[in-house]
Short mmCIF file of C-alpha atoms and ligand atoms in Angstrom, two decimals:
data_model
loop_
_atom_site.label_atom_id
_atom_site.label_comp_id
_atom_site.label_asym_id
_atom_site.label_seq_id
_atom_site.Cartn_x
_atom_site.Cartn_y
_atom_site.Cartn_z
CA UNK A 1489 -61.24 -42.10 43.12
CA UNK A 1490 -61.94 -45.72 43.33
CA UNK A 1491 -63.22 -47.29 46.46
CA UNK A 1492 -63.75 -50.17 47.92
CA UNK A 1493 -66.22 -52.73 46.72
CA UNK A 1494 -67.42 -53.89 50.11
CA UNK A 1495 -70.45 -56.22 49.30
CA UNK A 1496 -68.05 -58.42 47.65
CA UNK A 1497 -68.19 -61.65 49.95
CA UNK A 1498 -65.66 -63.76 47.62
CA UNK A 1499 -65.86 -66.48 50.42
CA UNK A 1500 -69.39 -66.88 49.51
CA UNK A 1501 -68.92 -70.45 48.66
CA UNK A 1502 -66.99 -71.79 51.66
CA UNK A 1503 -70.28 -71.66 53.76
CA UNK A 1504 -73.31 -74.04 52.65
CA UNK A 1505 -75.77 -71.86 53.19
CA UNK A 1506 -74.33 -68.89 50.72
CA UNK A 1507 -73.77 -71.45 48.29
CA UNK A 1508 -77.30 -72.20 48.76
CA UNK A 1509 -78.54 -68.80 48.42
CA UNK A 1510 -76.72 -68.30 45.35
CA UNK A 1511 -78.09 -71.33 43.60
CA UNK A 1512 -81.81 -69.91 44.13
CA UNK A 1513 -80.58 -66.48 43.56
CA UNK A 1514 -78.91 -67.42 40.08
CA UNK A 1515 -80.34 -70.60 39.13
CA UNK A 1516 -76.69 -72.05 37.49
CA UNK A 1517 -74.56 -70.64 40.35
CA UNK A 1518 -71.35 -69.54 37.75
CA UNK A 1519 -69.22 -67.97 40.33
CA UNK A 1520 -71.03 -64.49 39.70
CA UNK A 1521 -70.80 -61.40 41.56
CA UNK A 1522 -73.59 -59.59 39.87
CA UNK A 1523 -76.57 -60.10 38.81
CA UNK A 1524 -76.12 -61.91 35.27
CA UNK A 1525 -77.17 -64.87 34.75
CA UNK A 1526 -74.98 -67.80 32.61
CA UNK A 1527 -77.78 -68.22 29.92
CA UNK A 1528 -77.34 -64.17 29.76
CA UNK A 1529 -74.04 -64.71 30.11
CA UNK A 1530 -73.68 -67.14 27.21
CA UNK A 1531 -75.23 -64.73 25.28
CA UNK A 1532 -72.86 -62.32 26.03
CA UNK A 1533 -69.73 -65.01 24.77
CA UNK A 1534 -71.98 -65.65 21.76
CA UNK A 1535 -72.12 -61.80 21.02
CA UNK A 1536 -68.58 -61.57 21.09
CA UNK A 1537 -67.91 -64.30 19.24
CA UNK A 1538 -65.29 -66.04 21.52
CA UNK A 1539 -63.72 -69.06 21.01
CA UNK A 1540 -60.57 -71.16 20.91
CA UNK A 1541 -58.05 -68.40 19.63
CA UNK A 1542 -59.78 -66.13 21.24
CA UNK A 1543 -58.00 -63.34 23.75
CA UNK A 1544 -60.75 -61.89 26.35
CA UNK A 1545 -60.13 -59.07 28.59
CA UNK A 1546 -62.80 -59.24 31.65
CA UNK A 1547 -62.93 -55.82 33.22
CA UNK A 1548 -63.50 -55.34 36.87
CA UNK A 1549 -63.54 -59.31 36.57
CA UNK A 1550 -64.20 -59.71 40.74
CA UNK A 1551 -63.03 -63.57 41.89
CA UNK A 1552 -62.92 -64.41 38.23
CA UNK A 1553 -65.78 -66.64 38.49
CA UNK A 1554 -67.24 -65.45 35.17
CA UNK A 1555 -64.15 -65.56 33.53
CA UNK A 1556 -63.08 -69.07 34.03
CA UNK A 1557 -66.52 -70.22 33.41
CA UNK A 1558 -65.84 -68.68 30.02
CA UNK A 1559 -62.60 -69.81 29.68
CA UNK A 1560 -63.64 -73.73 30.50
CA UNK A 1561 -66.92 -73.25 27.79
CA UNK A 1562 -64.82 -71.66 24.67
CA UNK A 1563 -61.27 -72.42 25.42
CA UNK A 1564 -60.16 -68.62 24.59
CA UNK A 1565 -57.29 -66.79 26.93
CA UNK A 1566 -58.15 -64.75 29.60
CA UNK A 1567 -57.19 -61.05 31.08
CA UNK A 1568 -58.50 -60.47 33.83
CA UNK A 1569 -58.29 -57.08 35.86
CA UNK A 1570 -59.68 -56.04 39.12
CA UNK A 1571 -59.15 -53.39 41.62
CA UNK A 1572 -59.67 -55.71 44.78
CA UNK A 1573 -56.70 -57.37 45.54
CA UNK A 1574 -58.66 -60.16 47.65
CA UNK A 1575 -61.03 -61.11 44.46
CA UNK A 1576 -57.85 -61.34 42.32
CA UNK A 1577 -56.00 -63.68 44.78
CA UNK A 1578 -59.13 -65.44 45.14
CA UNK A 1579 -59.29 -65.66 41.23
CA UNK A 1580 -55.61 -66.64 40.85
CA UNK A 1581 -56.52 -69.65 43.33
CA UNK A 1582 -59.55 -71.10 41.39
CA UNK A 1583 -57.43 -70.83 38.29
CA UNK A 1584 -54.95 -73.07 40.15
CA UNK A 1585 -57.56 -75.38 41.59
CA UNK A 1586 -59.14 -76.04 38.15
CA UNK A 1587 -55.48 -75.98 36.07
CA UNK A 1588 -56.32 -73.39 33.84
CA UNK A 1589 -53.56 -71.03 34.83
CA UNK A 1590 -51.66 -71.27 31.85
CA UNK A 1591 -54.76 -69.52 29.69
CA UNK A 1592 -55.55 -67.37 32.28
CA UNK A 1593 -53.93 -63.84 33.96
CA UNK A 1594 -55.34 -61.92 36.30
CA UNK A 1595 -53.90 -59.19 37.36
CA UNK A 1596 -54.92 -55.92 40.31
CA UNK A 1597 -55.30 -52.56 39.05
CA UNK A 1598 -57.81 -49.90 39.09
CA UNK A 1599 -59.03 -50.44 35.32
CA UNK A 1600 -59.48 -46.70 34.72
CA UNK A 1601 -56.07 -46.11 34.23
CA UNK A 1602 -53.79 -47.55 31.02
CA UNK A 1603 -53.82 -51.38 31.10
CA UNK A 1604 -50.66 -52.71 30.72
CA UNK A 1605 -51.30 -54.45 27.27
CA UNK A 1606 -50.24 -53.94 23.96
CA UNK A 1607 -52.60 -52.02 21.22
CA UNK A 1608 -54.57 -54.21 19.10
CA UNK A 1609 -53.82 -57.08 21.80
CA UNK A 1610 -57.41 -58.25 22.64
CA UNK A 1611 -60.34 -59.50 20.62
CA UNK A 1612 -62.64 -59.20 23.15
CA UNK A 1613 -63.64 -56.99 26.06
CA UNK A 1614 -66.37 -57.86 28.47
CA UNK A 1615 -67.12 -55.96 31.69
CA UNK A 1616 -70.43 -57.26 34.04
CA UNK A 1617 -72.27 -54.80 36.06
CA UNK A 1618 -69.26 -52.53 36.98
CA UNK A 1619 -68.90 -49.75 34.36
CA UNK A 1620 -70.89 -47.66 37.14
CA UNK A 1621 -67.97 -47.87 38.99
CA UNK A 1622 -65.88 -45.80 36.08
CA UNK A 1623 -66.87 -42.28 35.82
CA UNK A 1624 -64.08 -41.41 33.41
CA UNK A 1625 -65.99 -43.47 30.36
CA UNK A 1626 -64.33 -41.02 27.30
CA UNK A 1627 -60.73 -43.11 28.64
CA UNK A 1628 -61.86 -46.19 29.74
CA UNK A 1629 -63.76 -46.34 25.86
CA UNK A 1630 -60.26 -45.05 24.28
CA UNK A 1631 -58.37 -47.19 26.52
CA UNK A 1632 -60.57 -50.48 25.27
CA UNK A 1633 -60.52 -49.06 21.52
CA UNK A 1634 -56.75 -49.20 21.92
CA UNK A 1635 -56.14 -52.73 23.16
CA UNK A 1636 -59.00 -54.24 21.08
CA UNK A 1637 -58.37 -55.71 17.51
CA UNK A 1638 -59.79 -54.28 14.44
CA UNK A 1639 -63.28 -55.79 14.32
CA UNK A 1640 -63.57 -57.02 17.75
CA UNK A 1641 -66.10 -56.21 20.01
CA UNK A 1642 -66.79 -55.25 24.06
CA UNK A 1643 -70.15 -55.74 25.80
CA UNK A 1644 -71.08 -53.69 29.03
CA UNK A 1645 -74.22 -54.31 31.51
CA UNK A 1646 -75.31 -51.00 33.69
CA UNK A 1647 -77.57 -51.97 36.28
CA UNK A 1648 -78.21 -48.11 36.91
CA UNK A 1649 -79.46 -46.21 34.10
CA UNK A 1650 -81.40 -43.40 35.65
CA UNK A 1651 -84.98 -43.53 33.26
CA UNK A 1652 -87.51 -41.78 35.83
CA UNK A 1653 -87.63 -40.38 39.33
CA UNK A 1654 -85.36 -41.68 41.91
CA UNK A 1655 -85.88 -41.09 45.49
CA UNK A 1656 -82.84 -39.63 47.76
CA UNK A 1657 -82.90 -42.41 50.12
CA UNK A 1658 -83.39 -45.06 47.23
CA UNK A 1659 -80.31 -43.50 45.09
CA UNK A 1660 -78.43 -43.80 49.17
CA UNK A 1661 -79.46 -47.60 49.48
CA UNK A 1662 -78.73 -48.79 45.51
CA UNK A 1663 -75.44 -47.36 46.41
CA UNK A 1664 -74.52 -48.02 49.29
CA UNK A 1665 -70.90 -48.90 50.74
CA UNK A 1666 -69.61 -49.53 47.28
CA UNK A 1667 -66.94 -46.63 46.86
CA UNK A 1668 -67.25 -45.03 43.31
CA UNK A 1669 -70.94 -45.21 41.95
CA UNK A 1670 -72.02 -43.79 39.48
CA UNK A 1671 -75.72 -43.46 38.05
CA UNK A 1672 -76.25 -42.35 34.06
CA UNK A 1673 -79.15 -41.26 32.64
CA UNK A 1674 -81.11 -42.75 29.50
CA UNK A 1675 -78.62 -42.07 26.01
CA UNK A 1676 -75.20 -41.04 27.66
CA UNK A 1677 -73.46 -44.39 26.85
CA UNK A 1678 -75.09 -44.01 23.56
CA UNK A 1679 -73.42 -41.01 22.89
CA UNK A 1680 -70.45 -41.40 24.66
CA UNK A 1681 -69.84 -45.16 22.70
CA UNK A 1682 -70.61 -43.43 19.36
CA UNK A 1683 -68.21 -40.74 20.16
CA UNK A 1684 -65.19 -42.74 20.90
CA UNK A 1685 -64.84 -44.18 17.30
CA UNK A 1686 -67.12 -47.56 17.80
CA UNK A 1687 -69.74 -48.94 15.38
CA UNK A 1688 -72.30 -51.44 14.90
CA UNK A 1689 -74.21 -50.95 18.12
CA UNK A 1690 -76.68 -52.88 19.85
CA UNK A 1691 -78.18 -52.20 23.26
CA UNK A 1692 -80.41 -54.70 24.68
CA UNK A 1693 -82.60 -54.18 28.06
CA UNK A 1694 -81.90 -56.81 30.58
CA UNK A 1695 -83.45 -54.97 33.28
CA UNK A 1696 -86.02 -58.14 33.91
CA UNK A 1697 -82.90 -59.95 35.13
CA UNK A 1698 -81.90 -57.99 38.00
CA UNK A 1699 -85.86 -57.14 39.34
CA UNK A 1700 -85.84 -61.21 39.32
CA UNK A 1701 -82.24 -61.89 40.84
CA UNK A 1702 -82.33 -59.39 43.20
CA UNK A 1703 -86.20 -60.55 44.58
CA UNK A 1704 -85.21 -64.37 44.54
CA UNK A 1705 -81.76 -63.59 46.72
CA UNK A 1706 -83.77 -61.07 48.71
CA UNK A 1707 -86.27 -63.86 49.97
CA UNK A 1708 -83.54 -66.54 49.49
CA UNK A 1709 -81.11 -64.49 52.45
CA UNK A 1710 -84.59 -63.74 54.39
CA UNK A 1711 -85.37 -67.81 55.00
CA UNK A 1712 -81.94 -68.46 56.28
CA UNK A 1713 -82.09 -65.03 58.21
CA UNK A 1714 -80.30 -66.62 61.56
CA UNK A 1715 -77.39 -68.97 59.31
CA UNK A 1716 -76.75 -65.70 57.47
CA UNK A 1717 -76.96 -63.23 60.32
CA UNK A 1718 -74.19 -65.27 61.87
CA UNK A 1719 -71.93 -65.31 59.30
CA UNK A 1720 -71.90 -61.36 58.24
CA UNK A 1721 -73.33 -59.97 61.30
CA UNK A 1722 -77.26 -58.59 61.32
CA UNK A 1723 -75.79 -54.85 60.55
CA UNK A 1724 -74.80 -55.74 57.31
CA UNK A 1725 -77.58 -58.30 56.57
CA UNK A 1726 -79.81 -56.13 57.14
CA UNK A 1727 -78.23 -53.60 54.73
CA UNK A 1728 -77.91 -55.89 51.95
CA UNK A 1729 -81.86 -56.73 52.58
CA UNK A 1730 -81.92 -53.42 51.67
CA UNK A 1731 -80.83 -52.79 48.58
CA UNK A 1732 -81.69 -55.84 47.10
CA UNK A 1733 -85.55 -54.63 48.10
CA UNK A 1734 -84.50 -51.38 46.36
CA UNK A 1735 -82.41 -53.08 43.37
CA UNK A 1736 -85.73 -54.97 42.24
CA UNK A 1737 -88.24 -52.33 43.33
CA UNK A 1738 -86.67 -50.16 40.77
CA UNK A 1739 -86.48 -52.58 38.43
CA UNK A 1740 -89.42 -54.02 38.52
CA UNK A 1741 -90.71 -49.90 38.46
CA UNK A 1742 -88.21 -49.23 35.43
CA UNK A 1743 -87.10 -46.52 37.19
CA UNK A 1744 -83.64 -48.21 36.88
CA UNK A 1745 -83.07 -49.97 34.06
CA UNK A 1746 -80.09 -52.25 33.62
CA UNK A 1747 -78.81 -52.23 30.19
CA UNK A 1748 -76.87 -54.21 27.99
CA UNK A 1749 -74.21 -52.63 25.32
CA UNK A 1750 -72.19 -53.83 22.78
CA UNK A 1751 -70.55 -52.12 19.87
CA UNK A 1752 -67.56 -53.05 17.47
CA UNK A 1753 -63.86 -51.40 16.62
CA UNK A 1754 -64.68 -50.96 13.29
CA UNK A 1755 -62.16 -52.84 10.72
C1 SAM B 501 -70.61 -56.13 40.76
S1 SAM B 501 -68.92 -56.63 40.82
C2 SAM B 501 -68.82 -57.48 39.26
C3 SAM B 501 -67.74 -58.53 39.23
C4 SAM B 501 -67.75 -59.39 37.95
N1 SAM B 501 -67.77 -58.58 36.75
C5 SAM B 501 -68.94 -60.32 37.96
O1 SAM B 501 -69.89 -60.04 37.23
O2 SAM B 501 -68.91 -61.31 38.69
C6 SAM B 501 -68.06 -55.11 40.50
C7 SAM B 501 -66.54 -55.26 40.48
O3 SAM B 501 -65.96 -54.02 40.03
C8 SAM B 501 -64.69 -53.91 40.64
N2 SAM B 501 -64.23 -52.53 40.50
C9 SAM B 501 -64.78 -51.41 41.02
N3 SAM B 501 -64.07 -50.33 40.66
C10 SAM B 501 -63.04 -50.78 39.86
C11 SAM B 501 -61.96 -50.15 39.19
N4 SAM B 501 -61.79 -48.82 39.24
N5 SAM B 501 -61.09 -50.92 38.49
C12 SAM B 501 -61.24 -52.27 38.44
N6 SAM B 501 -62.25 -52.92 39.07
C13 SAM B 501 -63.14 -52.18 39.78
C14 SAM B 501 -64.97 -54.36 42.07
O4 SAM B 501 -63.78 -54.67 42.77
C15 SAM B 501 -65.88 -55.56 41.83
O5 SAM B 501 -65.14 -56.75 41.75
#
């Protein structure tokens, strides 16, 4: 079962001094909640090939940030799904605030189950540092194979691909209060992307990106340790110290790798 996605602080840029973090954290603070960059990001779009009369289906799209940001570069629709019902109102309002409702819709569900959208609906599926949360991949991959168009294409990012020893307590921090979480070894999504009809696949190692991210928001959160302290409480700043440490230790070790995938429905 899904849980809850508790790191998730989608009031993050109501108070300065998050907003601050995040802009040394990310650089070109997009609305993220992961660790992607935009120029990575952009990439991603490019990949994909979205544009104008494009449709894009963002799963696990969190407060949408992401999404819009797309939406406002390329102009394409959006659909996006999330199983927190707080990111999606919090999505729904920044699609108000920058009058882009009527090409966006984002709707709450736990995206392992059918998606209420027609077959063949989407030319694009995108989903940022949350397939982890989906241990079910042989029916999430149908499910997207289904909705996608003839040609079109998804891209995924897993932050935890397991390439080399992992430490109890470090696999117990990475993971830490964020309900479903799953960590796959080197060449399952290979197999498992291959085996539910896709072609033309490309994976590309991003891992570099989260070893930086996670270090820069690490030391960003530690300078404003007191600001930050009083706005989530020193319990759970100190836990999120904590796994970011981990998040780019690993990295950095490539013990984790985070890894990009993309692959097409063929024509
Ligand atoms: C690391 S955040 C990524 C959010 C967004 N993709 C981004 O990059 O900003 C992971 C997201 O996965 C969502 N999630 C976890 N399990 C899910 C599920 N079963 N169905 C839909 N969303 C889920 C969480 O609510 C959270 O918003």
């Amino acid at each position: 079962m899904a849980g809850k996605y508790s790191y998730a602080n989608y009031d993050a840029f109501r108070h300065e001094v998050l907003a601050e973090i995040r802009r040394e954290a990310f650089g070109e603070d997009v609305g993220q909640f992961s660790w992607i960059t935009a120029e990575e990001y952009r990439g991603f779009l490019k990949l994909l090939n979205v544009g104008l009369t494009s449709v894009m289906l963002d799963v696990a799209c969190g407060s949408g940030g992401l999404s819009l940001y797309a939406a406002s570069l390329t102009g394409c629709q959006i659909i996006g799904v999330d199983l927190s019902a707080e990111a999606i109102q919090t999505a729904l309002k920044a699609a108000q605030d920058q009058g882009v409702q009527d090409r966006v819709r984002f709707f709450q569900q736990d995206a392992s189950k059918p998606l209420p959208l027609d077959d063949e609906s989407v030319d694009a599926i995108v989903c940022v540092d949350a397939i982890n949360h989906f241990f079910h991949r042989r029916e999430l991959l149908a499910e997207w194979r289904r909705v996608l168009r003839p040609g079109g294409r998804f891209v995924y990012t897993d932050a935890v691909v397991v390439a080399d020893m992992l430490r109890r307590e470090e696999i117990l921090t990475r993971s830490s209060r964020m309900g479903e979480f799953i960590f796959t070894p080197v060449g399952v999504h290979e197999r498992l992307i291959t085996a539910a009809g896709f072609s033309d696949l490309k994976c590309e190692d991003v891992t570099a990106t989260i070893a930086a991210t996670a270090s820069r928001w690490h030391d960003a959160r530690a300078e404003r340790r007191e600001a930050v302290v009083e706005i989530e409480g020193s319990e759970q700043f100190e836990e999120l110290q904590r796994t970011l440490a981990v998040a780019s230790a690993l990295a950095r070790e490539r013990r984790l790798l985070r890894l990009a995938f993309s692959a097409a429905k063929p024509l």
